[in-house]
CSV table of C-alpha atoms and ligand atoms in Angstrom, one decimal:
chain,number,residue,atom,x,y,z
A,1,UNK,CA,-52.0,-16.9,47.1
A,2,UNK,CA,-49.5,-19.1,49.6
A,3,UNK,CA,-51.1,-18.9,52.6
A,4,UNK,CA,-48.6,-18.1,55.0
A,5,UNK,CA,-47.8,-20.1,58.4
A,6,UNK,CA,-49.8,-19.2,61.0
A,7,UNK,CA,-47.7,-18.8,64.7
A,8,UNK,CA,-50.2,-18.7,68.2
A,9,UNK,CA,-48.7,-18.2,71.4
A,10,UNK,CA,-50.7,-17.1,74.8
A,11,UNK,CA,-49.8,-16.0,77.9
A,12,UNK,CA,-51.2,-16.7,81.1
A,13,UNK,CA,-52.0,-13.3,82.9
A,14,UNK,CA,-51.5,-14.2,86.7
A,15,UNK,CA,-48.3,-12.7,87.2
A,16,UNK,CA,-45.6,-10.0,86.7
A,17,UNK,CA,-43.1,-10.7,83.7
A,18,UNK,CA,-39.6,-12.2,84.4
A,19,UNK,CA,-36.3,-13.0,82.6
A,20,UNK,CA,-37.0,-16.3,81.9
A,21,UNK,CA,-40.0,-15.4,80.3
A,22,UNK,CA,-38.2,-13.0,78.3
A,23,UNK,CA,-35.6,-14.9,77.0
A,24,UNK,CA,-37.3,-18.0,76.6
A,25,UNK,CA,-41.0,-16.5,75.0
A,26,UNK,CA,-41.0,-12.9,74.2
A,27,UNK,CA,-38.0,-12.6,73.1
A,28,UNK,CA,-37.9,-15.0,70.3
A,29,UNK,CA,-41.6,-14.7,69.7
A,30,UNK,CA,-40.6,-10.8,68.6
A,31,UNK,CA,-38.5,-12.4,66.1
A,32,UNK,CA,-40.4,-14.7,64.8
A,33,UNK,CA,-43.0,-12.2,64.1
A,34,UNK,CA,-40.7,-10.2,61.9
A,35,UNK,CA,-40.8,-13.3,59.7
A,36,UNK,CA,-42.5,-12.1,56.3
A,37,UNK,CA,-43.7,-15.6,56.1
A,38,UNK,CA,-45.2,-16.1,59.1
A,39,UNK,CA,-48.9,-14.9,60.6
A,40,UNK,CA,-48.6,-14.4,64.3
A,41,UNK,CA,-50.8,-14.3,67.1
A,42,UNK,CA,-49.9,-13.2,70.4
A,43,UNK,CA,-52.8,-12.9,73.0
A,44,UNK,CA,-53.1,-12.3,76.7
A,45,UNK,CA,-54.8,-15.3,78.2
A,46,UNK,CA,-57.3,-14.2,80.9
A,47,UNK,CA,-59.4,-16.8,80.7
A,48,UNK,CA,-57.1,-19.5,81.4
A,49,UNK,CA,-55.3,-17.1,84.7
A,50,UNK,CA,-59.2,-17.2,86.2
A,51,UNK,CA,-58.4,-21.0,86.7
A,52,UNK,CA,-55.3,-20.9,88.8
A,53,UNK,CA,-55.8,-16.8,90.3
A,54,UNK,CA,-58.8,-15.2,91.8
A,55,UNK,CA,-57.8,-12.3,92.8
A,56,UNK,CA,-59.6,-9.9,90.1
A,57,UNK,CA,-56.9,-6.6,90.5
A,58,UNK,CA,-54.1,-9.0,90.2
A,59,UNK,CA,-55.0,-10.6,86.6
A,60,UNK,CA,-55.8,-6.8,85.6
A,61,UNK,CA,-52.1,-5.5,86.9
A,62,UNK,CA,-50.7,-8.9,85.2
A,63,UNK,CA,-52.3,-8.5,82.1
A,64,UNK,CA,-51.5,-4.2,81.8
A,65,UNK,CA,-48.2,-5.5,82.7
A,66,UNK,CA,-47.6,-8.2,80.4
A,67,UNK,CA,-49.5,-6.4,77.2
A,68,UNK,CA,-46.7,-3.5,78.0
A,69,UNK,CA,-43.9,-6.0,78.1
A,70,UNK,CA,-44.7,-7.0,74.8
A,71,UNK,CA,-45.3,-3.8,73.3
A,72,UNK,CA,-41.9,-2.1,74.9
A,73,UNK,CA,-40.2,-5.0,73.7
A,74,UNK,CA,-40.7,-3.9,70.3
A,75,UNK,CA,-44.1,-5.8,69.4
A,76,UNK,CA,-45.7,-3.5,66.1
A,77,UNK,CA,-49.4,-4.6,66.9
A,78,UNK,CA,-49.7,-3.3,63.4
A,79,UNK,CA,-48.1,-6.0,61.9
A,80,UNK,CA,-49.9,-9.1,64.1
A,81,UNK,CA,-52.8,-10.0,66.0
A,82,UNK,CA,-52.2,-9.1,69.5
A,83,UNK,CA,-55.5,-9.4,71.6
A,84,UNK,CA,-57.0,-10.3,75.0
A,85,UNK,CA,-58.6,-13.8,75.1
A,86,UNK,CA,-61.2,-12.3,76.7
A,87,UNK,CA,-62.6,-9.9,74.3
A,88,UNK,CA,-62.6,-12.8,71.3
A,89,UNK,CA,-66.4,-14.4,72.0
A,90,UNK,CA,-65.8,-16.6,69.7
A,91,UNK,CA,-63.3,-18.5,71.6
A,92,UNK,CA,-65.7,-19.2,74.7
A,93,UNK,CA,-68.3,-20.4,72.2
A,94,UNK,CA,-65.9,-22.7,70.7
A,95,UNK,CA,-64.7,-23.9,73.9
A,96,UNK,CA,-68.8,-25.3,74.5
A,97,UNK,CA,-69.0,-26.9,70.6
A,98,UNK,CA,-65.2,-28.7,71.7
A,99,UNK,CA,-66.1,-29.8,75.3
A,100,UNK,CA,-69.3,-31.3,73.7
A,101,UNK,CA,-66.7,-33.6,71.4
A,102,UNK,CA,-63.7,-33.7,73.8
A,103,UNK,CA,-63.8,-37.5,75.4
A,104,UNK,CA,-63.8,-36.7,79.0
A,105,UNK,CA,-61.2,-39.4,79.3
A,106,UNK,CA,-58.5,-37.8,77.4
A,107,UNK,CA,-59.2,-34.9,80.3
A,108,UNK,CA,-58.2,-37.3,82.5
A,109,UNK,CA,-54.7,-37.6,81.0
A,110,UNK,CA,-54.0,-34.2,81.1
A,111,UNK,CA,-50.6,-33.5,83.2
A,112,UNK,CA,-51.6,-30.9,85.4
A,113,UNK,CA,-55.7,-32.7,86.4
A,114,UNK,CA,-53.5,-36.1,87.4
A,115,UNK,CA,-51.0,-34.4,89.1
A,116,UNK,CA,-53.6,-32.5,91.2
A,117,UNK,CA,-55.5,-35.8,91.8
A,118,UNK,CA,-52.2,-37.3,92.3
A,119,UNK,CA,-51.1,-34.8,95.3
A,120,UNK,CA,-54.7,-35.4,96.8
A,121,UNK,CA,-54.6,-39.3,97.1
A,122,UNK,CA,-51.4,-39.3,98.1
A,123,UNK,CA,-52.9,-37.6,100.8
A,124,UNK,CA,-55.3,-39.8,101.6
A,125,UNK,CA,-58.5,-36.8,100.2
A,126,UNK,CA,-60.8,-37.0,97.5
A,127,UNK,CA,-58.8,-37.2,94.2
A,128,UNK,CA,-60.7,-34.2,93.5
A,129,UNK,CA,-60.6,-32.4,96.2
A,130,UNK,CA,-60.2,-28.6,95.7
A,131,UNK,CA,-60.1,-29.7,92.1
A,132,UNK,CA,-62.6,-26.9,89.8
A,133,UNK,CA,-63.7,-28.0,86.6
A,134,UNK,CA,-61.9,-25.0,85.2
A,135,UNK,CA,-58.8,-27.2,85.5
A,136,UNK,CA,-60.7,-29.9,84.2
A,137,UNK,CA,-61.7,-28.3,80.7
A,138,UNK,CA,-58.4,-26.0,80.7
A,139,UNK,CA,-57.4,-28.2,77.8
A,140,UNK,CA,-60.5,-27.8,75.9
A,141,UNK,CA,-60.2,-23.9,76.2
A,142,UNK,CA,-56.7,-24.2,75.0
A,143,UNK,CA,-57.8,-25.9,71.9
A,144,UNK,CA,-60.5,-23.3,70.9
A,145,UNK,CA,-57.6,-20.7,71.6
A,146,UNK,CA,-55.6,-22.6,68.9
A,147,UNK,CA,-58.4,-23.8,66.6
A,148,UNK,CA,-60.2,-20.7,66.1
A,149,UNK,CA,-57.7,-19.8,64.1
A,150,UNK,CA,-56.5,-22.6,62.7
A,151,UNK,CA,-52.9,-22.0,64.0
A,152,UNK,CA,-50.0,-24.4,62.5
A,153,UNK,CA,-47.5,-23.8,65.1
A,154,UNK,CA,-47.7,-23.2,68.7
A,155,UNK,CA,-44.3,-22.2,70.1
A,156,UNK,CA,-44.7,-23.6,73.7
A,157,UNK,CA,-42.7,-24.9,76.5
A,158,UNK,CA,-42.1,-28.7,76.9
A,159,UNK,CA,-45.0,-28.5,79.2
A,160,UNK,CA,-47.5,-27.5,77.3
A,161,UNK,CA,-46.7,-30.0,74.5
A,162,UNK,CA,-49.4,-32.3,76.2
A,163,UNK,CA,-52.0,-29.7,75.1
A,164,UNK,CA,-51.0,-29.2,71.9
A,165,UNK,CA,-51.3,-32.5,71.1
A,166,UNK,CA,-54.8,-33.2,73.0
A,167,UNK,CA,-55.7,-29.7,70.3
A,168,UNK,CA,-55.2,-31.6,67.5
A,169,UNK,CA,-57.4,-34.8,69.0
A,170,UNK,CA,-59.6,-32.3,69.6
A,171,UNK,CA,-59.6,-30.9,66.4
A,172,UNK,CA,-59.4,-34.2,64.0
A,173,UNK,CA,-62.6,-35.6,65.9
A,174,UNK,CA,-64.7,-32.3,65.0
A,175,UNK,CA,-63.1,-32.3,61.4
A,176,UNK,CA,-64.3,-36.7,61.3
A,177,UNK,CA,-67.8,-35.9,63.2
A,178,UNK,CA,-69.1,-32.9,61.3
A,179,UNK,CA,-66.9,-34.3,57.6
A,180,UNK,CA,-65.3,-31.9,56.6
A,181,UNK,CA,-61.3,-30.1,57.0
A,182,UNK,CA,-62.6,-27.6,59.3
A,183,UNK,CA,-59.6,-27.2,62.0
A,184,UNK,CA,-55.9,-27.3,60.9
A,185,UNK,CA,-54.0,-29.4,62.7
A,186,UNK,CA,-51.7,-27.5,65.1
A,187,UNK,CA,-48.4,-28.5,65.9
A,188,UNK,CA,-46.4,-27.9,68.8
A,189,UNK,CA,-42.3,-25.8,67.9
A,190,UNK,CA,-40.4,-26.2,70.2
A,191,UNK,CA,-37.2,-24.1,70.3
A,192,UNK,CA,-34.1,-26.3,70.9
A,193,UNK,CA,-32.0,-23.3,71.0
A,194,UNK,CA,-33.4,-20.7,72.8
A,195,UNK,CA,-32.4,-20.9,76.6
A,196,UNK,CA,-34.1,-21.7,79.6
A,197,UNK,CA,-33.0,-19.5,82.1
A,198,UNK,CA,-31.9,-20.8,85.8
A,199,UNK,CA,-33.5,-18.6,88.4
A,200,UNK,CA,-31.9,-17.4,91.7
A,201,UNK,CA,-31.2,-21.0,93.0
A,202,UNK,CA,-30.2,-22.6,90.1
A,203,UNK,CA,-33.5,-24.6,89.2
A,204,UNK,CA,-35.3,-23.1,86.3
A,205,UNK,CA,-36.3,-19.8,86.5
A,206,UNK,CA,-40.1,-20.1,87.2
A,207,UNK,CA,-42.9,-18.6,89.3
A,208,UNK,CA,-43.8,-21.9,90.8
A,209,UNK,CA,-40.5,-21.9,92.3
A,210,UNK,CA,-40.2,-18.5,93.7
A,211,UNK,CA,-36.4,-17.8,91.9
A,212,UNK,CA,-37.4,-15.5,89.7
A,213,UNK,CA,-35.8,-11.8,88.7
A,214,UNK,CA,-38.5,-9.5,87.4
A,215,UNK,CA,-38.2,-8.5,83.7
A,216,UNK,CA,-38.3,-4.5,84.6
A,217,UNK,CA,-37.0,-4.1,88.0
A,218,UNK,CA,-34.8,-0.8,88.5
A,219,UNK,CA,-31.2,-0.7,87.5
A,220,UNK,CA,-29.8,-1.0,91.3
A,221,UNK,CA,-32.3,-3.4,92.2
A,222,UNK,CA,-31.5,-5.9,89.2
A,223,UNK,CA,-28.5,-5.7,90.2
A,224,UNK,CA,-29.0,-6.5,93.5
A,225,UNK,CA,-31.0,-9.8,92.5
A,226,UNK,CA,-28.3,-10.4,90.3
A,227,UNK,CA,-26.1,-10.6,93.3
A,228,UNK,CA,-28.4,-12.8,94.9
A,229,UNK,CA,-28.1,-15.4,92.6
A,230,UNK,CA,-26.4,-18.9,93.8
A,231,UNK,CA,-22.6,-19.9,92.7
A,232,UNK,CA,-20.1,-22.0,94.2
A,233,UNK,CA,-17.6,-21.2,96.7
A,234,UNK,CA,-14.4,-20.5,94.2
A,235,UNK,CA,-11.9,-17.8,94.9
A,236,UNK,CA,-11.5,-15.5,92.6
A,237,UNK,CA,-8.2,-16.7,90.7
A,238,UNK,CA,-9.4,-20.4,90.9
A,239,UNK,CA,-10.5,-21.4,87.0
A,240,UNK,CA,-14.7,-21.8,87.0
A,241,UNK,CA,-16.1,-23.9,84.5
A,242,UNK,CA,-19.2,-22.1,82.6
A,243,UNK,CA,-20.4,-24.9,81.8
A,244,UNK,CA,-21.8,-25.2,85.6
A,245,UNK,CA,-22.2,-22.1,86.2
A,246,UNK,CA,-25.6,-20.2,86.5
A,247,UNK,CA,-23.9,-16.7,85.9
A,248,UNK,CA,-22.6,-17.9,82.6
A,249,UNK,CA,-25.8,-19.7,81.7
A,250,UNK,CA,-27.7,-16.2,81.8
A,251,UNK,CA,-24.6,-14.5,80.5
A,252,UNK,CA,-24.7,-16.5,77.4
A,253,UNK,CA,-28.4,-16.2,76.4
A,254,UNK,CA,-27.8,-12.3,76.7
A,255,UNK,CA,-24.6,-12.4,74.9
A,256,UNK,CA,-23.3,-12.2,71.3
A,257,UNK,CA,-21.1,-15.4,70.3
A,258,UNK,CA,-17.5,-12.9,70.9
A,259,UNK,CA,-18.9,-11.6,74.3
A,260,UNK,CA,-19.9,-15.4,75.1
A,261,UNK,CA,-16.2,-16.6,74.0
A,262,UNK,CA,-14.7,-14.1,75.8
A,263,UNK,CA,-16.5,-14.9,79.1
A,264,UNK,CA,-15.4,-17.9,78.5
A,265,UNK,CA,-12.1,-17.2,79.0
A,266,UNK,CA,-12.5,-15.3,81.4
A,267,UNK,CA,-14.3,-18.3,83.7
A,268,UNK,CA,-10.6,-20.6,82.5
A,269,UNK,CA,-8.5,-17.4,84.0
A,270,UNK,CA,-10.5,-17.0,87.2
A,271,UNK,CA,-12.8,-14.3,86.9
A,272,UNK,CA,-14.3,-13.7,90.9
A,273,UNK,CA,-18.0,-14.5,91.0
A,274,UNK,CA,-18.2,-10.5,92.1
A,275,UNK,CA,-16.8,-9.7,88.8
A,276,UNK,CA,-19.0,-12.1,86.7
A,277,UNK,CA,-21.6,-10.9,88.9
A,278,UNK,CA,-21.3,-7.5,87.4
A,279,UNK,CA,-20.3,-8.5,83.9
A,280,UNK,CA,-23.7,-9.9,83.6
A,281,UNK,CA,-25.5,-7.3,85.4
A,282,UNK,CA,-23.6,-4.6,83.1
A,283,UNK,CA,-24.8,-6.9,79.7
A,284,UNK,CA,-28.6,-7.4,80.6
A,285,UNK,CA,-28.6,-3.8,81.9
A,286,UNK,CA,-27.9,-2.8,77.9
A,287,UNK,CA,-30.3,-4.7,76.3
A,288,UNK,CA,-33.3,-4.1,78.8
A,289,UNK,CA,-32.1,0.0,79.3
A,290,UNK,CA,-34.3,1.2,76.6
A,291,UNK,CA,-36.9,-1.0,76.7
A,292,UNK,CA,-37.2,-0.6,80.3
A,293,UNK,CA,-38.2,3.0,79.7
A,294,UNK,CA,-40.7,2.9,77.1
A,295,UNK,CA,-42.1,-0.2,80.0
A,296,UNK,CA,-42.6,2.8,82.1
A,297,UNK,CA,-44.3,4.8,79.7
A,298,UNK,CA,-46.5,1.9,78.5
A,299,UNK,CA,-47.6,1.2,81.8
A,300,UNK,CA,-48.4,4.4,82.6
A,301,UNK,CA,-50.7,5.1,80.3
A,302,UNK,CA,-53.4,2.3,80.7
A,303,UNK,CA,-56.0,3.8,78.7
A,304,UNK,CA,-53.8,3.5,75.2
A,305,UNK,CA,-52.9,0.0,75.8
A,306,UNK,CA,-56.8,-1.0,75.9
A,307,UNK,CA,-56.9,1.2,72.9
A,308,UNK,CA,-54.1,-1.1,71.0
A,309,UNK,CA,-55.8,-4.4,72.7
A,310,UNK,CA,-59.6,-3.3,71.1
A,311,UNK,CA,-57.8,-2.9,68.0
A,312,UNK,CA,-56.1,-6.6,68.2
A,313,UNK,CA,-59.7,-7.5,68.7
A,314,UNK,CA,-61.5,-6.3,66.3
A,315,UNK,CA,-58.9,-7.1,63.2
A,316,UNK,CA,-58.7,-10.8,65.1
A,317,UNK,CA,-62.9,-11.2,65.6
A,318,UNK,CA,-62.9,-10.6,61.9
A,319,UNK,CA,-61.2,-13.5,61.5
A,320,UNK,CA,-63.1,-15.8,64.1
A,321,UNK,CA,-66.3,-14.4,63.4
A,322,UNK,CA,-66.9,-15.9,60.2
A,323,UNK,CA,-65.2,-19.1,61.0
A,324,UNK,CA,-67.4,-20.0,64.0
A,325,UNK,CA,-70.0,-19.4,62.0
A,326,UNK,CA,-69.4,-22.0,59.8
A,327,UNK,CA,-68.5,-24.4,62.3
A,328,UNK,CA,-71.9,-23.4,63.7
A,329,UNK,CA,-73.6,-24.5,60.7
A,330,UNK,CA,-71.2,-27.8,60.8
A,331,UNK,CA,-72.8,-28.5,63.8
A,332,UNK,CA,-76.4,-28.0,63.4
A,333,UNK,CA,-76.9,-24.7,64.8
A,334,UNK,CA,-78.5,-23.4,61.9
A,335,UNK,CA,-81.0,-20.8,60.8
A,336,UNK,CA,-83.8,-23.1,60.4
A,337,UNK,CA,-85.0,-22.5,57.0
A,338,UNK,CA,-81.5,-23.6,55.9
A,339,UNK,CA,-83.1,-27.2,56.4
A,340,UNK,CA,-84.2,-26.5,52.9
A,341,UNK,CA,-80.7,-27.2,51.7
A,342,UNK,CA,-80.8,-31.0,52.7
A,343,UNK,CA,-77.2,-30.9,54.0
A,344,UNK,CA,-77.4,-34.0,56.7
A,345,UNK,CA,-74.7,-35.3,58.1
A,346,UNK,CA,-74.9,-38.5,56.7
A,347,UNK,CA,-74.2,-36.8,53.0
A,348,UNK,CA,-71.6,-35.3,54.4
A,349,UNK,CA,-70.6,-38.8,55.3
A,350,UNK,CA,-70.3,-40.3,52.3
A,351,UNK,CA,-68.0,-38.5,50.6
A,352,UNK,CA,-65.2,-38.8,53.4
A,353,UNK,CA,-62.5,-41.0,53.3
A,354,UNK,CA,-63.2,-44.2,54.3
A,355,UNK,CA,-59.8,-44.6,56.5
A,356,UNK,CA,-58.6,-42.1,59.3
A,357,UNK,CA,-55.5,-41.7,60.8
A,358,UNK,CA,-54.9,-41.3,64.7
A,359,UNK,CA,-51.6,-40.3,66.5
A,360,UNK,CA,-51.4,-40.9,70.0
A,361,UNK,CA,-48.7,-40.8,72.8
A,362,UNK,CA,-47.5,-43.6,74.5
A,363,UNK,CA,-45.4,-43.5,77.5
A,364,UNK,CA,-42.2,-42.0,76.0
A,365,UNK,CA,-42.6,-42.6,72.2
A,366,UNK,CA,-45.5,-41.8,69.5
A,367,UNK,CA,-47.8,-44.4,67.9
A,368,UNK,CA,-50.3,-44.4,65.5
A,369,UNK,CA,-54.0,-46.0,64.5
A,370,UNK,CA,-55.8,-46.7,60.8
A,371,UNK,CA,-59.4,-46.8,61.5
A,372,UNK,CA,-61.9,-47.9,59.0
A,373,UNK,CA,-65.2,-46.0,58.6
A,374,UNK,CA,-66.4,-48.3,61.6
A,375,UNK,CA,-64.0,-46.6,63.9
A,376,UNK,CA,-62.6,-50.4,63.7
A,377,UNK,CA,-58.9,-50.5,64.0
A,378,UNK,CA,-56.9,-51.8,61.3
A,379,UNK,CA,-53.0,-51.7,61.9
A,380,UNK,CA,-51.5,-49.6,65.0
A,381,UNK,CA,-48.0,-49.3,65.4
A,382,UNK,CA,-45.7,-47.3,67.8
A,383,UNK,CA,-42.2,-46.3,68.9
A,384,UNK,CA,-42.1,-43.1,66.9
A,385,UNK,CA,-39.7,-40.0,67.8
A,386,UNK,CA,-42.7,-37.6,67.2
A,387,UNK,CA,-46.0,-37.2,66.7
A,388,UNK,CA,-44.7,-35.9,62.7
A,389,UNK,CA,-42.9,-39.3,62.0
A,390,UNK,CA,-45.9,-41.5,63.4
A,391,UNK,CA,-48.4,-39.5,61.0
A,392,UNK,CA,-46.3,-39.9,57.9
A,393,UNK,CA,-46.2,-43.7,59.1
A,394,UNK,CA,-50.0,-43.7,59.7
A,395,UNK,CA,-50.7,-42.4,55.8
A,396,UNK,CA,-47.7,-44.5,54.4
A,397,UNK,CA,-50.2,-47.5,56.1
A,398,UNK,CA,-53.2,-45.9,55.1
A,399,UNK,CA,-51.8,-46.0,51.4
A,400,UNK,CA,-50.9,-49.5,51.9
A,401,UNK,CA,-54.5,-50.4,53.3
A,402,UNK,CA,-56.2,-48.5,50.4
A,403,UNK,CA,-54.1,-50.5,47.7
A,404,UNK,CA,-54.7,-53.9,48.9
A,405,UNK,CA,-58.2,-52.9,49.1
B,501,LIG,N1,-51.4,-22.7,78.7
B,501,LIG,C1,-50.4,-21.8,78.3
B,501,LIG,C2,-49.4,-21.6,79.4
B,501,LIG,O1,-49.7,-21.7,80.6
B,501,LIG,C3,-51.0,-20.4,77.9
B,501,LIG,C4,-51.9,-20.6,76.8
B,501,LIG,C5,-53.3,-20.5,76.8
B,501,LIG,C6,-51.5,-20.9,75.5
B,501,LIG,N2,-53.8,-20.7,75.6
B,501,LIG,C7,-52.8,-21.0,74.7
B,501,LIG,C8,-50.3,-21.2,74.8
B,501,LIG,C9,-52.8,-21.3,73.4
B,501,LIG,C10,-50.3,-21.5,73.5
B,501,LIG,C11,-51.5,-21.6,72.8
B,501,LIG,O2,-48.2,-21.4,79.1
């Protein structure tokens, strides 16, 4: 049997849905998981809001809400694995067996630690001031989300691109340690065409920036936000161009290609922004009408959504039981009297490849390493486009290394 492509997403349960995260996660990750070919995973990540929210009734609201999003949205828990981070013990217990082969330096790396230490020095504090080492091993946790089940793809904003990448270190030096293809590699998709949303000022629509619209406000009151939203000071009969225009932006990701077009026109005869105003209000009004309602429902009823979530859990912990217990094993954490089977490490050794491949990022471009068994380095090269192109370089090399041998 093909084994089909595994897709992972998770979502951070600190806050209350929006458009933009409509548009630019649920949305397309609904789509995606009606892809016969594809294996998705979807879960609700409560471990990683405890780093960044601790205030315990606001991660159980987010998460109700968020787990109702996804199910009024038209997510058939049936026909994926949607589950709470929180209920898969396996991922915790992978976190500890990563973190123990994680170099602490790559932590350092990570965007979001160095831009907290950042803000504090330039503030003349303690780099790590405030700083909990929940941030710290954030990437760590992120990697045993992605690892446990060895996920291919992880459809992810640019920002969490860093992560993906420090999984797959992560990942490769468990797989080199212990000998064996343990993790898949996972790689970051990023989707070029599905829109990022500007929020009510015209910067992207994000909860860091306070411009968002809630996903399931009331009719009157998404319209009301909707009016809220920043344009420029043309009179109506004066041509707009969409092209700089916020209205058209969210217009267009709610649009069909003839609605977009015709908008379009519209902006070159002069539409008022009152007019576009209500256009747009009138088009995201249809699509979220019906969804909005079963929302309602959903969230009402509390009790059936943990029902669906234990479900997600105990189809997915099928699935990372028996996986972490062979990465147990990798490691050493063994029943004892399987000692008997003289499986050391240093067998394992043996029978691995001699070279290894490492891609790494370098300021704006990817690069890659050929270590020898030594963990000597044998050719490094960079100025890749991605971190794709610099592995098919790295093996290209290795090839090359392995023949001149
Ligand atoms: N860190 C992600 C975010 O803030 C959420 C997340 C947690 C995630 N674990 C994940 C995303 C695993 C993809 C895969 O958006």
């Amino acid at each position: 049997m093909i084994s089909k492509t595994r897709i992972l997403t998770g979502i951070t349960t600190s806050g209350t849905p929006h458009l933009g995260n409509y548009v630019g996660a649920i949305r397309p990750a609904i789509a995606a998981s009606r892809d016969a070919d594809a294996e998705s995973f979807y879960f609700l990540a409560d471990y990683h809001a405890l780093i960044k929210c601790d205030d315990p009734a606001r991660i159980q609201r987010s998460t109700l809400e968020i787990a109702a999003s996804w199910l009024a949205c038209g997510l058939d828990p049936a026909k994926v694995y949607f589950y709470r981070q929180s209920d898969i013990r396996e991922i915790p217990e992978l976190t500890w067996m990563l973190t123990c082969v994680t170099a602490k330096g790559l932590l350092n790396r990570a965007h979001a630690y160095k831009a907290a230490t950042d803000a504090n020095r330039a503030q003349g504090e303690d780099a790590d001031a405030g700083v909990t080492a929940g941030l710290y091993m954030y990437p760590a946790l992120m990697a045993a989300d992605i690892l446990i089940f060895n996920a291919n793809k992880v459809p992810v904003g640019r920002d969490q691109v860093q992560h993906i990448e420090m999984a797959r270190d992560i990942g490769q030096r468990f797989n080199h340690l212990y000998g064996g293809e343990y993790f898949v590699l996972p790689e970051a998709a990023i989707e070029e065409n599905v829109a990022t949303l500007p929020g009510l000022d015209g910067r992207k629509m994000s909860k860091s920036y306070n411009n968002t619209i809630p996903l399931w406000l009331p009719a009157k009151e998404l319209r009301k936000a909707i009016l809220g939203i920043v344009t420029n000071s043309l009179a109506p009969g004066e041509a707009k161009n969409p092209d700089d225009s916020n209205i058209f932006s969210i217009y267009q990701a709610f649009a069909s290609a003839e609605e977009t077009a015709a908008m379009r026109q519209a902006y070159a005869d002069g539409i008022g922004w009152g007019d576009a105003k209500q256009k747009l209000f009138e088009r995201i009004d249809a699509e979220l009408a019906p969804m909005r309602e079963r929302y309602e429902a959903l969230v009402a009823k509390p009790a059936e959504i943990e029902d669906i979530l234990h479900a997600g859990a105990a189809r997915t912990r099928a699935l990372a039981g028996p996986f972490l217990d062979k990465l147990r094993y990798a490691a050493g954490l063994r029943d004892l009297r399987a000692s008997a089977e003289k499986e050391t490490k240093s067998a394992a050794r043996s029978e691995k490849p001699a070279l290894q491949p490492v891609v790494f990022r370098e300021a704006d471009a990817f690069a890659f390493k050929v270590l020898d068994a030594k963990r000597n380095v044998l050719k490094t090269q960079g100025g890749f486009a991605d971190a794709k192109a610099a592995m098919a370089a790295a093996r290209a090399a290795m090839e090359a290394v392995e023949a001149a041998q």
